[in-house]
Short mmCIF file of C-alpha atoms in Angstrom, two decimals:
data_model
loop_
_atom_site.label_atom_id
_atom_site.label_comp_id
_atom_site.label_asym_id
_atom_site.label_seq_id
_atom_site.Cartn_x
_atom_site.Cartn_y
_atom_site.Cartn_z
CA MET P 1 86.83 118.44 94.49
CA SER P 2 85.55 114.93 94.66
CA ASP P 3 88.81 113.47 95.99
CA ALA P 4 90.84 114.50 99.00
CA THR P 5 94.06 116.38 98.30
CA ASP P 6 97.34 116.40 100.12
CA ARG P 7 101.02 117.10 99.59
CA ALA P 8 102.38 114.43 101.92
CA PRO P 9 101.09 110.96 102.80
CA SER P 10 99.67 110.15 106.20
CA GLY P 11 102.50 110.25 108.72
CA GLY P 12 104.73 112.35 106.45
CA GLU P 13 106.14 115.71 107.47
CA ALA P 14 106.74 118.89 105.54
CA HIS P 15 110.43 119.75 105.68
CA PRO P 16 111.60 123.24 104.77
CA PRO P 17 113.77 122.92 101.66
CA LYS P 18 117.48 123.25 102.32
CA PHE P 19 117.86 124.66 98.83
CA PRO P 20 114.85 126.93 98.04
CA ARG P 21 113.72 127.11 94.44
CA ASP P 22 114.80 130.73 94.02
CA GLY P 23 118.26 130.06 95.50
CA VAL P 24 121.60 129.75 93.74
CA GLU P 25 122.24 126.23 95.06
CA PHE P 26 118.97 124.93 93.63
CA ASN P 27 119.92 126.27 90.21
CA ARG P 28 123.42 124.79 90.46
CA ILE P 29 122.02 121.32 91.15
CA ILE P 30 119.52 121.49 88.29
CA ASN P 31 122.09 122.96 85.89
CA LEU P 32 124.44 120.10 86.76
CA THR P 33 121.64 117.62 86.09
CA ASP P 34 120.88 119.16 82.70
CA ALA P 35 124.56 119.14 81.77
CA VAL P 36 124.98 115.47 82.67
CA ALA P 37 121.88 114.56 80.65
CA ALA P 38 123.24 116.52 77.67
CA ILE P 39 126.59 114.75 77.91
CA ALA P 40 124.88 111.35 78.12
CA LEU P 41 122.93 112.19 74.96
CA THR P 42 126.06 113.34 73.17
CA ILE P 43 128.29 110.38 73.97
CA LEU P 44 125.61 107.99 72.73
CA VAL P 45 126.91 108.60 69.22
CA LEU P 46 130.21 107.03 70.28
CA THR P 47 128.40 103.69 70.40
CA LEU P 48 128.11 103.85 66.61
CA ASP P 49 131.30 102.47 65.06
CA VAL P 50 131.93 102.96 61.37
CA PRO P 51 131.99 99.46 59.84
CA THR P 52 135.19 98.33 58.18
CA THR P 53 135.62 96.11 55.16
CA THR P 54 138.40 93.71 54.28
CA GLY P 55 138.05 94.51 50.59
CA ASP P 56 138.45 97.68 48.58
CA ALA P 57 136.58 100.50 50.30
CA ALA P 58 135.91 102.12 46.92
CA THR P 59 133.86 99.14 45.73
CA ALA P 60 132.38 98.00 49.05
CA ASP P 61 128.66 97.21 49.16
CA MET P 62 127.32 100.04 51.34
CA GLY P 63 123.93 98.38 51.66
CA GLU P 64 125.49 95.29 53.21
CA ILE P 65 127.72 97.40 55.46
CA LEU P 66 124.84 99.54 56.73
CA ASP P 67 122.67 96.47 57.23
CA GLY P 68 125.26 95.18 59.66
CA LEU P 69 125.14 98.53 61.47
CA TRP P 70 121.36 98.38 62.03
CA PRO P 71 121.43 96.80 65.54
CA SER P 72 123.67 99.62 66.78
CA VAL P 73 121.50 102.26 65.10
CA PHE P 74 118.37 100.81 66.68
CA ALA P 75 120.04 100.79 70.11
CA PHE P 76 121.20 104.37 69.59
CA LEU P 77 117.76 105.66 68.61
CA LEU P 78 116.01 103.79 71.43
CA SER P 79 118.52 104.96 74.04
CA PHE P 80 118.39 108.54 72.73
CA ALA P 81 114.60 108.50 73.12
CA ILE P 82 114.92 107.08 76.64
CA ILE P 83 117.37 109.75 77.80
CA ALA P 84 115.35 112.52 76.17
CA SER P 85 112.03 111.35 77.65
CA SER P 86 113.61 110.75 81.07
CA TRP P 87 115.05 114.26 81.07
CA TYR P 88 111.67 115.70 80.07
CA LYS P 89 109.92 113.84 82.89
CA HIS P 90 112.59 115.10 85.28
CA HIS P 91 112.07 118.63 83.96
CA ARG P 92 108.32 118.42 84.57
CA PHE P 93 108.90 116.96 88.02
CA VAL P 94 111.33 119.70 89.06
CA ALA P 95 108.83 122.33 87.93
CA ARG P 96 106.53 121.06 90.70
CA LEU P 97 109.12 121.36 93.47
CA GLY P 98 109.37 124.26 95.90
CA GLY P 99 113.01 123.39 96.55
CA LEU P 100 115.38 120.57 97.37
CA ASP P 101 116.64 119.02 100.58
CA GLY P 102 119.36 116.48 101.28
CA ALA P 103 117.15 113.48 100.51
CA MET P 104 116.12 114.90 97.14
CA VAL P 105 119.72 115.73 96.23
CA VAL P 106 120.72 112.13 96.98
CA TRP P 107 117.80 110.86 94.90
CA ASN P 108 118.84 113.16 92.04
CA PHE P 109 122.37 111.75 91.98
CA VAL P 110 121.06 108.17 92.08
CA TRP P 111 118.86 109.04 89.10
CA LEU P 112 121.88 110.53 87.31
CA LEU P 113 123.87 107.37 88.02
CA ALA P 114 121.23 105.32 86.22
CA LEU P 115 121.05 107.86 83.40
CA VAL P 116 124.78 107.93 82.62
CA LEU P 117 124.75 104.13 82.30
CA VAL P 118 122.42 104.35 79.30
CA PRO P 119 125.25 104.79 76.74
CA PHE P 120 126.95 101.68 78.12
CA ALA P 121 123.67 99.78 77.96
CA SER P 122 123.16 101.02 74.40
CA ASP P 123 126.57 99.72 73.36
CA LEU P 124 125.75 96.43 75.07
CA ILE P 125 122.47 95.90 73.26
CA GLY P 126 123.97 97.07 69.98
CA THR P 127 126.60 94.33 70.26
CA TYR P 128 124.56 91.56 71.90
CA GLY P 129 121.08 92.44 70.65
CA ALA P 130 120.53 88.87 69.43
CA ASN P 131 121.34 87.42 72.85
CA PRO P 132 118.32 87.06 75.19
CA SER P 133 120.52 87.64 78.23
CA GLY P 134 121.86 90.86 76.68
CA VAL P 135 118.33 92.06 75.99
CA ALA P 136 117.29 91.20 79.56
CA LEU P 137 120.25 93.10 81.01
CA TYR P 138 119.46 96.20 78.94
CA ALA P 139 115.81 95.99 80.05
CA ALA P 140 116.87 95.69 83.70
CA MET P 141 119.02 98.81 83.47
CA MET P 142 116.31 100.84 81.75
CA GLY P 143 113.66 99.54 84.14
CA ALA P 144 115.84 100.63 87.07
CA LEU P 145 116.14 104.14 85.57
CA TYR P 146 112.38 104.51 85.37
CA LEU P 147 111.79 103.00 88.82
CA ILE P 148 114.20 105.51 90.33
CA GLY P 149 112.30 108.24 88.53
CA LEU P 150 109.04 106.99 90.09
CA ALA P 151 110.63 107.00 93.54
CA GLY P 152 111.50 110.70 93.20
CA TYR P 153 107.87 111.75 93.37
CA GLN P 154 107.30 109.70 96.51
CA VAL P 155 110.38 111.19 98.19
CA ALA P 156 109.29 114.73 97.32
CA ARG P 157 105.73 114.08 98.51
CA PHE P 158 106.86 112.58 101.80
CA ARG P 159 109.30 115.43 102.38
CA GLY P 160 106.60 118.02 101.67
CA LEU P 161 108.50 119.60 98.76
CA LEU P 162 105.70 119.63 96.19
CA THR P 163 104.09 122.96 95.41
CA GLU P 164 100.84 121.57 94.05
CA GLU P 165 97.94 119.70 95.55
CA LEU P 166 96.70 116.66 93.67
CA THR P 167 93.55 114.67 94.08
CA ALA P 168 93.79 110.93 94.63
CA ALA P 169 92.57 110.44 91.06
CA GLN P 170 95.35 112.68 89.73
CA ARG P 171 98.00 110.81 91.68
CA ARG P 172 96.74 107.49 90.32
CA ALA P 173 96.67 108.81 86.75
CA ARG P 174 100.24 110.10 87.04
CA LEU P 175 101.40 106.87 88.59
CA TYR P 176 99.91 104.84 85.74
CA ASP P 177 101.43 107.16 83.15
CA ASP P 178 104.90 107.19 84.71
CA ALA P 179 104.88 103.43 85.40
CA VAL P 180 104.36 102.35 81.76
CA PRO P 181 108.06 102.39 80.72
CA ALA P 182 109.22 100.58 83.86
CA ALA P 183 106.48 97.96 83.47
CA CYS P 184 107.30 97.32 79.81
CA PHE P 185 111.05 97.04 80.38
CA LEU P 186 110.82 94.89 83.49
CA GLY P 187 108.05 92.76 81.96
CA SER P 188 110.25 92.10 78.93
CA ILE P 189 112.89 90.39 81.10
CA PRO P 190 110.96 87.20 81.95
CA ALA P 191 109.20 87.31 78.57
CA THR P 192 112.53 87.28 76.74
CA LEU P 193 114.27 84.76 78.95
CA VAL P 194 111.35 82.32 79.04
CA THR P 195 110.63 82.40 75.31
CA GLY P 196 114.27 82.75 74.30
CA SER P 197 113.14 85.28 71.70
CA THR P 198 114.65 88.76 71.70
CA SER P 199 111.83 89.97 69.43
CA VAL P 200 109.38 89.67 72.34
CA GLY P 201 111.46 92.11 74.35
CA TYR P 202 111.78 94.54 71.45
CA TYR P 203 108.02 94.55 70.84
CA LEU P 204 107.35 95.30 74.51
CA TRP P 205 109.82 98.18 74.43
CA ILE P 206 108.23 99.69 71.33
CA ALA P 207 104.82 99.33 73.02
CA ILE P 208 105.91 101.95 75.56
CA TRP P 209 105.06 104.83 73.24
CA PRO P 210 101.50 103.88 72.22
CA LEU P 211 100.69 102.85 75.81
CA SER P 212 102.13 106.11 77.14
CA SER P 213 99.96 107.98 74.66
CA VAL P 214 96.87 106.33 76.15
CA THR P 215 97.85 106.90 79.78
CA GLY P 216 98.99 110.44 79.00
CA HIS P 217 95.61 111.22 77.45
CA HIS P 218 93.87 109.80 80.52
CA ARG P 219 96.12 111.87 82.77
CA GLY P 220 95.19 115.01 80.86
CA ARG P 221 91.48 114.29 81.21
CA VAL P 222 91.82 113.71 84.96
CA ASP P 223 93.79 116.95 85.37
CA ALA P 224 91.13 118.84 83.39
CA ALA P 225 88.37 117.37 85.54
CA ALA P 226 90.24 118.32 88.72
CA ALA P 227 90.70 121.87 87.46
CA LEU P 228 86.93 122.12 86.95
CA GLY P 229 86.32 120.69 90.43
CA THR P 230 84.36 117.69 89.16
#
């Protein structure tokens, strides 16, 4: 291959996993993680409150009622997509691990801590979505979730828990791809607070998906080139 490969950075050591991949304890930890992610997805719906009307419910204007519900629906859909995509990235990451050790278990619980806060953040942005400070707080919480996710790969690489060898080009491509959500969320904080416009933040969040499509395509091309040894 054209780039050097390694599983751990210079100075890092390979540590035998305390919980090997084919062991019961490894499966218990991952099953717990999947269950927590599923619960976080499920309780998101609790952030959607059925609107009430002071008039006669039989003659209420449903269009007006649902229009008032839109900020909560948007927050729900966005947060659902974030939890789902975060779980999928975690799933792909775990597939590359030969096992877990104490450091990785701690990282996993820190990641879960950030994940279970998403329903709270969703309720927050659904209520205060027109407030720049509310938008900035939501962005900070989501940015933290993705930054923690990025740190997991570095911990696993330093601890020698990865089962695959990547070229330097592959590592860069994966870093760019995984860093897009964190960059968009964290970048939206000063953009929203400086301009005082919540729309700026929302546009940057929505940009995550087209940008991720571009970086994901680049990542695939780099992986294909590495597989061919070019």
